Amino acid sequence: MEERPETELISIPATPRASTPEVLTPSGQRSPRPLPPNSKSSAAWTPASFISPRFLSPIGTPMKRALVNMKGYLEEVGHLTRLNPQDSWLPITESRNGNAHYAAFHNLNAGVGFQALLLPVAFAFLGWSWGVLSLTIAYCWQLYTLWILVQLHEAVPGKRYNRYVELAQSAFGPKLGLWLALFPTVYLSAGTATALILIGGETMKLFFQIVCGPYCASNPLTTVEWYLVFTSLCVVLSQLPNLNSIAGLSLVGAVTAITYSTMVWVLSVGQLRPPTISYQPLPSPSLTASFFAVMNALGIVAFAFRGHNLVLEIQATMPSTFKHPAYVPMWKGAKVAYFFIAMCVFPIAIGGFWAYGTLMPSGGILNALFGFHSHDISRGLLAMTFLLVVFNCLSSFQIYSMPVFDSFEASYTSRTNRPCSTWIRSGFRVFYGFISFFVGIALPFLSSLAGLLGGLTLPVTFAYPCFMWVLIKKPPKYSFDWYLNWGLGWLGIAFSLALSIGGIWSMVNSGLKLKFFKPN
């Protein structure tokens, strides 16, 4: 039977244990539920609430049993599903069999990566006290906004916000929400993918040099050729169809990120510190230069907590009913993921700064480890560390590119009213991979703009969720909740402007030179 968006059906389970409607009908959108006249909450009514003991009392036992069974079924299924065929054609919502484990894998893969390796660079400008304080505040702040996004995924009865832009449009309006959210989310996804190509390619080159040693060929591959090799691997892996299908890759990315993060700071702390080490913040020639340097350092700290642009998309891969809403497994997975994220970013920042102080090169702790201790650490350990970084970059590229793939296919399906064929889907992904490669070649300094990336995308993580909570949940005016979210939101916008200016100043001051992972 042909599915039509206007038709509302109840999905019939195929097994005795009723499956959630999203598995059969991937839209996951709920039909609006009328509220009782005196009800203040949408939770006061469910499709089965009319089958009450008072209603059943005059009915005979057989019919009573049948109605009780129907009530149990309705409570298990949870809701009527409004079919939306386009959702079943798109990578984000094509599969809704996600769970808490998948959520943990995806959040870890998105939340831990190369940006954590730059935190000791920020500490070199902030010093011990301000560095630890800013990192702690940023971690707690982004954990709170993560909770907000998880709660807002199904904040409106009859609707699941499957993408960050959809939630922004609901809160700020269709046009304003699109303008506010589209640029930073796309910039974060595409900019991160481009930076991953540059970092992954250079790390592959260093891995090859470490493994080969003096036996390398006389004509080794150039850095650009290594970028091309890494991009080709990314394009091959990107042929996996949807977000749930890359759960295995996200697990690999999470394990490798935790492993190499731990190896990097343990190896750094275990070696003798340089004799000229200092922990005083780096001096600047003027007060203005000092201010912008601090702003750029705070931007690096903000960029370390990326990934909020993927929270709603990850939650959209899960089934949801009244009895088993999607926010429960999502929040369980997110808590586990961010516990491990804290176990990675804090030791890297603190241990890296303790090991190298203000001698930390701009490429981060991995660059420092290679530059200061390449002769003190066995080649096997160094090679394994660099290989783990390559695996993590390959995995992170997939999850950060998935929203872009979703946008490409949404544009195609809305115009043609049919799903993408295998060849068209593959073509989109090959095109995106090599466009990112050419952008990286043309603008190789993108990978060094962690401060600017952090400033421009900071509202996605720290500001917009607070505004969206106030506009959608509508807490009582002048209440603590109202003051807290408005205050955090506007503070996030102010920081975004200041950190973006600091990132631009740092970019101009450094001469747009790429300094990632280059041996000293």
Short mmCIF file of C-alpha atoms in Angstrom, two decimals:
data_model
loop_
_atom_site.label_atom_id
_atom_site.label_comp_id
_atom_site.label_asym_id
_atom_site.label_seq_id
_atom_site.Cartn_x
_atom_site.Cartn_y
_atom_site.Cartn_z
CA MET A 1 0.00 0.00 0.00
CA GLU A 2 1.40 3.37 -0.95
CA GLU A 3 2.28 5.62 1.97
CA ARG A 4 0.96 9.15 1.85
CA PRO A 5 2.13 12.00 4.07
CA GLU A 6 -1.45 13.06 4.79
CA THR A 7 -2.58 9.65 6.06
CA GLU A 8 -2.44 8.86 9.76
CA LEU A 9 -2.22 5.17 10.65
CA ILE A 10 -1.47 3.03 13.64
CA SER A 11 1.47 0.74 12.93
CA ILE A 12 0.52 -2.93 13.56
CA PRO A 13 3.29 -4.95 15.23
CA ALA A 14 4.65 -7.97 13.40
CA THR A 15 5.60 -9.82 16.58
CA PRO A 16 4.00 -10.24 20.04
CA ARG A 17 6.37 -7.54 21.34
CA ALA A 18 5.12 -4.43 19.60
CA SER A 19 7.85 -2.59 17.76
CA THR A 20 7.90 1.16 17.79
CA PRO A 21 6.22 2.96 14.90
CA GLU A 22 9.46 4.65 13.84
CA VAL A 23 10.90 1.29 12.77
CA LEU A 24 8.02 0.74 10.38
CA THR A 25 7.44 4.36 9.48
CA PRO A 26 10.70 6.28 9.79
CA SER A 27 9.22 9.71 10.07
CA GLY A 28 8.77 9.54 13.82
CA GLN A 29 6.40 12.50 13.70
CA ARG A 30 3.47 12.33 16.06
CA SER A 31 -0.02 13.55 15.38
CA PRO A 32 -1.20 16.32 17.69
CA ARG A 33 -3.05 15.18 20.80
CA PRO A 34 -5.96 17.23 22.19
CA LEU A 35 -5.62 18.37 25.77
CA PRO A 36 -8.36 18.21 28.42
CA PRO A 37 -9.96 21.59 29.15
CA ASN A 38 -8.33 21.91 32.59
CA SER A 39 -5.04 20.22 31.76
CA LYS A 40 -1.79 22.13 32.04
CA SER A 41 0.44 19.43 30.57
CA SER A 42 0.38 17.45 27.35
CA ALA A 43 1.28 14.35 29.38
CA ALA A 44 -2.26 14.28 30.85
CA TRP A 45 -3.70 12.48 27.82
CA THR A 46 -2.66 9.41 25.85
CA PRO A 47 -4.45 7.51 23.10
CA ALA A 48 -5.45 4.87 25.66
CA SER A 49 -6.54 7.14 28.51
CA PHE A 50 -10.22 6.95 27.53
CA ILE A 51 -10.25 3.24 28.49
CA SER A 52 -10.64 3.81 32.22
CA PRO A 53 -11.87 1.41 34.95
CA ARG A 54 -15.02 3.49 35.28
CA PHE A 55 -15.67 3.16 31.55
CA LEU A 56 -15.08 -0.61 31.68
CA SER A 57 -17.14 -1.38 34.78
CA PRO A 58 -20.52 -2.02 33.09
CA ILE A 59 -19.02 -4.06 30.24
CA GLY A 60 -18.91 -7.84 30.28
CA THR A 61 -15.74 -9.74 30.88
CA PRO A 62 -14.86 -10.74 27.26
CA MET A 63 -15.23 -7.21 25.90
CA LYS A 64 -13.50 -5.80 28.97
CA ARG A 65 -10.54 -8.09 28.38
CA ALA A 66 -10.39 -7.08 24.72
CA LEU A 67 -10.44 -3.38 25.56
CA VAL A 68 -7.81 -3.82 28.27
CA ASN A 69 -5.60 -5.61 25.74
CA MET A 70 -6.16 -2.77 23.27
CA LYS A 71 -5.23 -0.28 25.98
CA GLY A 72 -1.99 -2.13 26.65
CA TYR A 73 -1.22 -2.21 22.94
CA LEU A 74 -1.86 1.50 22.52
CA GLU A 75 0.34 2.28 25.51
CA GLU A 76 3.07 0.05 24.10
CA VAL A 77 2.90 1.51 20.59
CA GLY A 78 2.57 4.88 22.22
CA HIS A 79 1.20 7.12 19.53
CA LEU A 80 -0.25 7.54 16.12
CA THR A 81 2.34 8.08 13.40
CA ARG A 82 2.04 10.59 10.64
CA LEU A 83 3.82 9.06 7.69
CA ASN A 84 6.47 11.12 5.96
CA PRO A 85 8.07 9.08 3.17
CA GLN A 86 10.91 11.53 2.62
CA ASP A 87 12.29 10.79 6.10
CA SER A 88 12.73 7.15 5.14
CA TRP A 89 14.92 8.23 2.20
CA LEU A 90 17.42 10.40 4.11
CA PRO A 91 20.58 9.25 5.91
CA ILE A 92 19.68 10.73 9.31
CA THR A 93 16.20 9.21 9.62
CA GLU A 94 16.47 6.23 7.27
CA SER A 95 17.06 3.85 10.19
CA ARG A 96 15.57 4.21 13.67
CA ASN A 97 17.01 1.19 15.45
CA GLY A 98 19.54 3.15 17.52
CA ASN A 99 20.05 2.65 21.25
CA ALA A 100 22.05 3.98 24.19
CA HIS A 101 25.19 2.17 23.03
CA TYR A 102 25.01 3.79 19.60
CA ALA A 103 24.44 7.17 21.26
CA ALA A 104 27.57 6.71 23.39
CA PHE A 105 29.66 5.69 20.36
CA HIS A 106 28.48 8.60 18.20
CA ASN A 107 28.86 11.23 20.93
CA LEU A 108 32.35 10.01 21.81
CA ASN A 109 33.39 9.97 18.18
CA ALA A 110 32.06 13.50 17.68
CA GLY A 111 33.29 14.89 21.00
CA VAL A 112 36.89 13.66 21.20
CA GLY A 113 39.36 14.33 18.43
CA PHE A 114 42.22 16.44 17.23
CA GLN A 115 40.81 19.57 18.88
CA ALA A 116 41.61 18.15 22.34
CA LEU A 117 45.30 17.97 21.38
CA LEU A 118 45.35 21.78 21.14
CA LEU A 119 44.24 22.46 24.72
CA PRO A 120 47.80 22.78 26.11
CA VAL A 121 48.31 25.56 23.55
CA ALA A 122 45.43 27.46 25.17
CA PHE A 123 46.96 26.89 28.62
CA ALA A 124 50.22 28.47 27.40
CA PHE A 125 48.33 31.79 27.05
CA LEU A 126 45.96 31.38 30.02
CA GLY A 127 48.25 29.87 32.67
CA TRP A 128 47.31 27.30 35.29
CA SER A 129 44.47 29.04 37.14
CA TRP A 130 42.57 30.57 34.24
CA GLY A 131 43.23 27.54 32.04
CA VAL A 132 41.74 25.02 34.49
CA LEU A 133 38.87 27.37 35.38
CA SER A 134 37.90 28.09 31.76
CA LEU A 135 38.08 24.40 30.84
CA THR A 136 35.90 23.40 33.79
CA ILE A 137 33.30 26.11 33.11
CA ALA A 138 33.17 25.22 29.41
CA TYR A 139 32.69 21.52 30.20
CA CYS A 140 29.83 22.13 32.66
CA TRP A 141 28.19 24.71 30.38
CA GLN A 142 28.20 22.48 27.31
CA LEU A 143 26.94 19.52 29.37
CA TYR A 144 23.95 21.63 30.43
CA THR A 145 23.17 22.69 26.86
CA LEU A 146 23.53 19.06 25.76
CA TRP A 147 20.80 18.14 28.26
CA ILE A 148 18.64 20.96 26.86
CA LEU A 149 18.94 19.64 23.29
CA VAL A 150 18.10 16.09 24.38
CA GLN A 151 14.96 17.36 26.15
CA LEU A 152 13.89 19.61 23.26
CA HIS A 153 14.04 16.80 20.69
CA GLU A 154 10.38 15.98 21.45
CA ALA A 155 9.35 19.15 23.25
CA VAL A 156 6.27 19.75 21.06
CA PRO A 157 3.55 17.07 21.03
CA GLY A 158 3.28 15.38 17.65
CA LYS A 159 6.74 16.45 16.44
CA ARG A 160 10.30 15.18 16.57
CA TYR A 161 13.03 17.69 15.72
CA ASN A 162 15.40 15.42 13.85
CA ARG A 163 17.92 18.10 12.90
CA TYR A 164 19.45 21.12 14.61
CA VAL A 165 18.16 23.52 11.96
CA GLU A 166 14.58 22.24 12.41
CA LEU A 167 14.68 23.00 16.13
CA ALA A 168 16.14 26.46 15.47
CA GLN A 169 13.37 27.21 12.97
CA SER A 170 10.73 26.16 15.49
CA ALA A 171 12.23 28.43 18.15
CA PHE A 172 13.30 31.49 16.14
CA GLY A 173 10.96 31.27 13.16
CA PRO A 174 11.42 29.65 9.74
CA LYS A 175 13.59 32.34 8.16
CA LEU A 176 15.53 33.63 11.16
CA GLY A 177 16.15 30.12 12.48
CA LEU A 178 17.50 29.03 9.10
CA TRP A 179 19.90 31.98 8.91
CA LEU A 180 21.06 31.64 12.51
CA ALA A 181 21.67 27.89 12.53
CA LEU A 182 22.49 26.90 8.95
CA PHE A 183 25.80 28.73 8.58
CA PRO A 184 27.47 27.66 11.87
CA THR A 185 26.31 24.04 11.60
CA VAL A 186 27.40 23.69 7.97
CA TYR A 187 30.61 25.59 8.68
CA LEU A 188 31.32 23.31 11.65
CA SER A 189 30.65 20.13 9.66
CA ALA A 190 32.46 21.17 6.47
CA GLY A 191 35.29 22.99 8.25
CA THR A 192 35.89 20.04 10.55
CA ALA A 193 35.89 17.63 7.60
CA THR A 194 38.46 19.78 5.76
CA ALA A 195 40.65 20.05 8.85
CA LEU A 196 40.44 16.28 9.34
CA ILE A 197 41.72 15.73 5.79
CA LEU A 198 44.70 17.99 6.41
CA ILE A 199 45.51 16.55 9.82
CA GLY A 200 44.90 12.95 8.74
CA GLY A 201 47.08 13.35 5.65
CA GLU A 202 49.98 14.89 7.55
CA THR A 203 49.72 12.25 10.27
CA MET A 204 49.82 9.48 7.65
CA LYS A 205 52.97 11.07 6.26
CA LEU A 206 54.62 11.12 9.69
CA PHE A 207 53.52 7.54 10.35
CA PHE A 208 55.15 6.46 7.09
CA GLN A 209 58.36 8.29 8.00
CA ILE A 210 58.48 6.68 11.44
CA VAL A 211 57.83 3.17 10.13
CA CYS A 212 60.21 3.38 7.18
CA GLY A 213 62.97 5.31 8.88
CA PRO A 214 66.14 5.40 6.76
CA TYR A 215 64.72 2.79 4.38
CA CYS A 216 62.13 5.09 2.79
CA ALA A 217 62.13 5.42 -0.97
CA SER A 218 64.13 8.21 -2.51
CA ASN A 219 60.94 9.79 -3.89
CA PRO A 220 58.34 9.64 -1.07
CA LEU A 221 54.82 10.98 -1.47
CA THR A 222 54.39 14.70 -1.02
CA THR A 223 52.10 16.14 1.64
CA VAL A 224 49.40 16.90 -0.95
CA GLU A 225 49.55 13.32 -2.20
CA TRP A 226 49.06 12.08 1.35
CA TYR A 227 46.00 14.37 1.59
CA LEU A 228 44.69 12.67 -1.54
CA VAL A 229 45.30 9.19 -0.10
CA PHE A 230 43.44 10.10 3.10
CA THR A 231 40.56 11.67 1.15
CA SER A 232 40.21 8.54 -0.97
CA LEU A 233 39.90 6.40 2.17
CA CYS A 234 37.28 8.81 3.55
CA VAL A 235 35.27 8.60 0.32
CA VAL A 236 35.30 4.80 0.38
CA LEU A 237 34.06 4.69 3.99
CA SER A 238 31.42 7.35 3.29
CA GLN A 239 29.48 4.89 1.12
CA LEU A 240 27.86 3.46 4.26
CA PRO A 241 24.24 4.56 3.80
CA ASN A 242 23.02 6.14 7.05
CA LEU A 243 23.94 7.31 10.52
CA ASN A 244 23.14 4.01 12.24
CA SER A 245 25.24 2.09 9.73
CA ILE A 246 28.40 3.92 10.86
CA ALA A 247 27.94 2.94 14.52
CA GLY A 248 30.83 0.49 14.13
CA LEU A 249 33.04 3.24 12.74
CA SER A 250 32.02 5.51 15.62
CA LEU A 251 33.03 2.77 18.06
CA VAL A 252 36.43 2.55 16.34
CA GLY A 253 36.74 6.34 16.48
CA ALA A 254 35.81 6.43 20.18
CA VAL A 255 38.24 3.66 21.17
CA THR A 256 41.11 5.11 19.15
CA ALA A 257 40.48 8.63 20.51
CA ILE A 258 40.52 7.45 24.12
CA THR A 259 43.59 5.29 23.48
CA TYR A 260 45.77 7.84 21.72
CA SER A 261 44.68 10.65 24.07
CA THR A 262 45.79 8.57 27.02
CA MET A 263 49.01 7.48 25.30
CA VAL A 264 49.94 11.06 24.37
CA TRP A 265 49.66 12.55 27.84
CA VAL A 266 51.12 9.50 29.62
CA LEU A 267 54.14 9.46 27.29
CA SER A 268 54.59 13.21 27.71
CA VAL A 269 54.37 13.16 31.49
CA GLY A 270 56.64 10.12 31.70
CA GLN A 271 59.56 11.87 29.98
CA LEU A 272 61.97 14.42 31.44
CA ARG A 273 60.71 17.97 31.09
CA PRO A 274 62.72 20.44 28.98
CA PRO A 275 65.21 22.35 31.15
CA THR A 276 63.95 25.79 30.09
CA ILE A 277 60.29 25.07 30.84
CA SER A 278 58.12 27.92 32.15
CA TYR A 279 54.49 28.11 33.26
CA GLN A 280 54.04 31.86 33.11
CA PRO A 281 51.55 32.92 30.38
CA LEU A 282 53.26 33.90 27.16
CA PRO A 283 53.97 37.65 27.09
CA SER A 284 52.55 39.89 24.38
CA PRO A 285 53.99 43.12 22.98
CA SER A 286 50.91 45.14 23.93
CA LEU A 287 47.76 44.99 26.02
CA THR A 288 45.64 44.63 22.87
CA ALA A 289 47.74 41.74 21.61
CA SER A 290 47.48 40.08 25.02
CA PHE A 291 43.68 40.44 25.00
CA PHE A 292 43.32 38.92 21.53
CA ALA A 293 45.72 36.09 22.41
CA VAL A 294 43.60 35.24 25.45
CA MET A 295 40.43 35.36 23.34
CA ASN A 296 41.98 33.00 20.80
CA ALA A 297 42.97 30.64 23.64
CA LEU A 298 39.40 30.64 24.95
CA GLY A 299 38.24 29.90 21.41
CA ILE A 300 40.47 26.81 21.41
CA VAL A 301 38.83 25.71 24.67
CA ALA A 302 35.36 26.28 23.17
CA PHE A 303 36.28 24.34 20.01
CA ALA A 304 37.32 21.37 22.17
CA PHE A 305 33.63 20.84 22.97
CA ARG A 306 32.16 20.59 19.50
CA GLY A 307 29.55 18.02 18.53
CA HIS A 308 26.29 19.67 19.66
CA ASN A 309 25.32 20.13 16.02
CA LEU A 310 24.96 16.32 15.88
CA VAL A 311 22.98 15.70 19.09
CA LEU A 312 19.49 15.90 17.55
CA GLU A 313 20.60 13.88 14.54
CA ILE A 314 21.93 11.11 16.79
CA GLN A 315 18.73 11.10 18.84
CA ALA A 316 16.67 10.95 15.63
CA THR A 317 18.08 7.47 14.94
CA MET A 318 16.25 6.05 17.99
CA PRO A 319 12.69 4.75 18.25
CA SER A 320 10.37 6.61 20.60
CA THR A 321 7.08 5.80 22.33
CA PHE A 322 5.21 7.25 25.29
CA LYS A 323 6.46 4.46 27.54
CA HIS A 324 9.98 4.48 26.07
CA PRO A 325 10.82 8.02 24.86
CA ALA A 326 14.02 8.51 22.89
CA TYR A 327 15.54 10.96 25.36
CA VAL A 328 16.06 8.20 27.95
CA PRO A 329 18.60 6.07 26.00
CA MET A 330 20.04 9.21 24.42
CA TRP A 331 20.83 10.79 27.79
CA LYS A 332 22.25 7.51 29.12
CA GLY A 333 24.60 7.26 26.16
CA ALA A 334 25.53 10.94 26.33
CA LYS A 335 26.42 10.73 30.04
CA VAL A 336 28.74 7.79 29.42
CA ALA A 337 30.30 9.54 26.42
CA TYR A 338 30.96 12.81 28.23
CA PHE A 339 32.43 11.01 31.22
CA PHE A 340 35.07 9.56 28.90
CA ILE A 341 35.44 12.92 27.14
CA ALA A 342 36.32 14.49 30.50
CA MET A 343 38.80 11.67 31.09
CA CYS A 344 40.50 12.65 27.83
CA VAL A 345 40.44 16.46 27.66
CA PHE A 346 41.40 17.29 31.25
CA PRO A 347 44.51 15.03 31.42
CA ILE A 348 45.64 16.21 27.96
CA ALA A 349 45.31 19.88 28.90
CA ILE A 350 46.81 19.61 32.38
CA GLY A 351 49.39 16.90 31.67
CA GLY A 352 50.48 18.46 28.40
CA PHE A 353 50.99 21.89 29.94
CA TRP A 354 52.86 20.34 32.89
CA ALA A 355 55.18 18.46 30.51
CA TYR A 356 55.98 21.31 28.10
CA GLY A 357 54.69 24.57 29.62
CA THR A 358 54.98 27.56 27.33
CA LEU A 359 57.34 25.60 25.05
CA MET A 360 54.23 23.94 23.63
CA PRO A 361 54.27 24.35 19.81
CA SER A 362 51.17 25.69 18.09
CA GLY A 363 50.44 22.23 16.63
CA GLY A 364 49.57 20.85 20.05
CA ILE A 365 50.77 18.07 22.30
CA LEU A 366 51.30 15.50 19.54
CA ASN A 367 53.63 17.91 17.78
CA ALA A 368 55.47 18.49 21.07
CA LEU A 369 55.80 14.76 21.73
CA PHE A 370 57.32 14.19 18.30
CA GLY A 371 59.55 17.23 18.47
CA PHE A 372 60.94 16.79 21.99
CA HIS A 373 60.95 13.02 22.49
CA SER A 374 61.12 11.37 19.08
CA HIS A 375 64.54 9.90 20.09
CA ASP A 376 63.48 8.95 23.64
CA ILE A 377 60.36 6.93 22.77
CA SER A 378 60.41 3.71 20.77
CA ARG A 379 59.43 3.97 17.14
CA GLY A 380 56.74 1.37 17.72
CA LEU A 381 54.90 3.48 20.30
CA LEU A 382 55.17 6.62 18.20
CA ALA A 383 53.96 4.78 15.10
CA MET A 384 51.00 3.29 17.00
CA THR A 385 50.03 6.73 18.34
CA PHE A 386 50.06 8.29 14.87
CA LEU A 387 48.15 5.35 13.39
CA LEU A 388 45.43 5.70 16.04
CA VAL A 389 45.12 9.39 15.14
CA VAL A 390 44.62 8.42 11.48
CA PHE A 391 41.88 5.91 12.38
CA ASN A 392 40.14 8.50 14.55
CA CYS A 393 40.25 11.13 11.80
CA LEU A 394 38.76 8.64 9.30
CA SER A 395 35.90 7.85 11.72
CA SER A 396 35.24 11.47 12.69
CA PHE A 397 35.04 12.48 9.03
CA GLN A 398 32.05 10.16 8.57
CA ILE A 399 29.91 11.42 11.42
CA TYR A 400 30.65 15.10 10.74
CA SER A 401 29.90 14.66 7.04
CA MET A 402 26.58 12.85 7.56
CA PRO A 403 24.51 16.08 8.04
CA VAL A 404 25.96 17.41 4.77
CA PHE A 405 25.07 14.16 2.99
CA ASP A 406 21.57 14.47 4.48
CA SER A 407 21.22 18.02 3.13
CA PHE A 408 22.32 16.97 -0.36
CA GLU A 409 19.83 14.12 -0.48
CA ALA A 410 17.01 16.18 1.07
CA SER A 411 17.41 18.75 -1.71
CA TYR A 412 17.35 16.00 -4.35
CA THR A 413 14.35 14.11 -2.94
CA SER A 414 12.30 17.29 -2.44
CA ARG A 415 12.81 18.21 -6.09
CA THR A 416 12.29 14.76 -7.62
CA ASN A 417 9.91 13.20 -5.04
CA ARG A 418 11.85 9.93 -5.12
CA PRO A 419 14.76 8.51 -3.13
CA CYS A 420 18.35 8.79 -4.28
CA SER A 421 19.64 5.82 -6.21
CA THR A 422 22.86 4.15 -5.13
CA TRP A 423 24.81 5.89 -7.88
CA ILE A 424 23.44 9.36 -7.06
CA ARG A 425 24.09 8.88 -3.35
CA SER A 426 27.64 7.74 -4.08
CA GLY A 427 28.16 10.66 -6.45
CA PHE A 428 27.13 13.18 -3.77
CA ARG A 429 29.61 11.70 -1.31
CA VAL A 430 32.49 11.48 -3.74
CA PHE A 431 31.82 15.08 -4.79
CA TYR A 432 31.78 16.30 -1.17
CA GLY A 433 34.95 14.42 -0.24
CA PHE A 434 37.01 15.84 -3.07
CA ILE A 435 35.56 19.34 -2.71
CA SER A 436 36.78 19.24 0.90
CA PHE A 437 40.16 18.08 -0.40
CA PHE A 438 40.45 20.96 -2.88
CA VAL A 439 39.35 23.50 -0.25
CA GLY A 440 42.04 22.15 2.07
CA ILE A 441 44.66 22.49 -0.65
CA ALA A 442 43.57 26.03 -1.50
CA LEU A 443 43.25 27.12 2.16
CA PRO A 444 45.70 24.95 4.09
CA PHE A 445 45.60 27.21 7.13
CA LEU A 446 42.03 26.09 7.96
CA SER A 447 43.34 23.35 10.22
CA SER A 448 45.15 25.90 12.39
CA LEU A 449 42.08 28.06 12.96
CA ALA A 450 40.81 26.29 16.06
CA GLY A 451 40.22 29.61 17.82
CA LEU A 452 38.24 31.06 14.93
CA LEU A 453 36.26 27.85 14.46
CA GLY A 454 35.49 27.85 18.17
CA GLY A 455 34.32 31.45 18.09
CA LEU A 456 32.11 31.18 15.01
CA THR A 457 30.48 27.92 16.09
CA LEU A 458 30.27 28.70 19.81
CA PRO A 459 26.56 29.72 19.65
CA VAL A 460 25.63 26.23 18.42
CA THR A 461 26.96 24.73 21.65
CA PHE A 462 26.69 27.46 24.28
CA ALA A 463 24.07 30.04 23.23
CA TYR A 464 21.32 28.80 20.90
CA PRO A 465 20.16 25.88 23.13
CA CYS A 466 19.53 28.32 26.01
CA PHE A 467 17.47 30.64 23.79
CA MET A 468 15.55 27.71 22.31
CA TRP A 469 14.69 26.41 25.77
CA VAL A 470 13.14 29.75 26.77
CA LEU A 471 11.25 30.20 23.49
CA ILE A 472 9.87 26.65 23.32
CA LYS A 473 9.42 25.68 27.00
CA LYS A 474 8.40 29.21 28.03
CA PRO A 475 9.45 29.16 31.72
CA PRO A 476 7.76 31.74 33.99
CA LYS A 477 9.07 35.22 33.32
CA TYR A 478 11.70 36.42 35.79
CA SER A 479 12.06 32.93 37.28
CA PHE A 480 15.49 31.40 37.93
CA ASP A 481 15.16 29.23 34.82
CA TRP A 482 14.26 32.29 32.74
CA TYR A 483 17.20 34.37 34.04
CA LEU A 484 19.66 31.46 33.77
CA ASN A 485 18.99 30.67 30.12
CA TRP A 486 18.71 34.24 28.89
CA GLY A 487 21.92 35.09 30.74
CA LEU A 488 23.86 32.10 29.42
CA GLY A 489 22.54 32.70 25.91
CA TRP A 490 23.61 36.33 25.68
CA LEU A 491 26.90 35.58 27.41
CA GLY A 492 27.54 32.93 24.77
CA ILE A 493 26.84 35.41 21.96
CA ALA A 494 29.22 37.95 23.51
CA PHE A 495 31.93 35.32 23.84
CA SER A 496 31.33 34.24 20.24
CA LEU A 497 32.01 37.75 18.94
CA ALA A 498 35.09 38.23 21.12
CA LEU A 499 36.55 34.80 20.33
CA SER A 500 35.96 35.22 16.59
CA ILE A 501 37.87 38.52 16.65
CA GLY A 502 40.63 36.84 18.64
CA GLY A 503 40.78 33.98 16.15
CA ILE A 504 41.06 36.38 13.21
CA TRP A 505 43.80 38.31 14.99
CA SER A 506 45.69 35.09 15.68
CA MET A 507 45.32 34.02 12.04
CA VAL A 508 46.67 37.33 10.74
CA ASN A 509 49.41 37.49 13.35
CA SER A 510 50.68 34.00 12.55
CA GLY A 511 50.89 34.77 8.85
CA LEU A 512 48.42 32.05 7.91
CA LYS A 513 51.03 29.36 8.33
CA LEU A 514 50.02 25.75 8.80
CA LYS A 515 51.78 24.42 11.90
CA PHE A 516 49.96 21.18 12.60
CA PHE A 517 52.03 18.12 13.40
CA LYS A 518 55.28 19.43 11.89
CA PRO A 519 58.43 18.17 13.58
CA ASN A 520 60.67 20.85 15.02
#
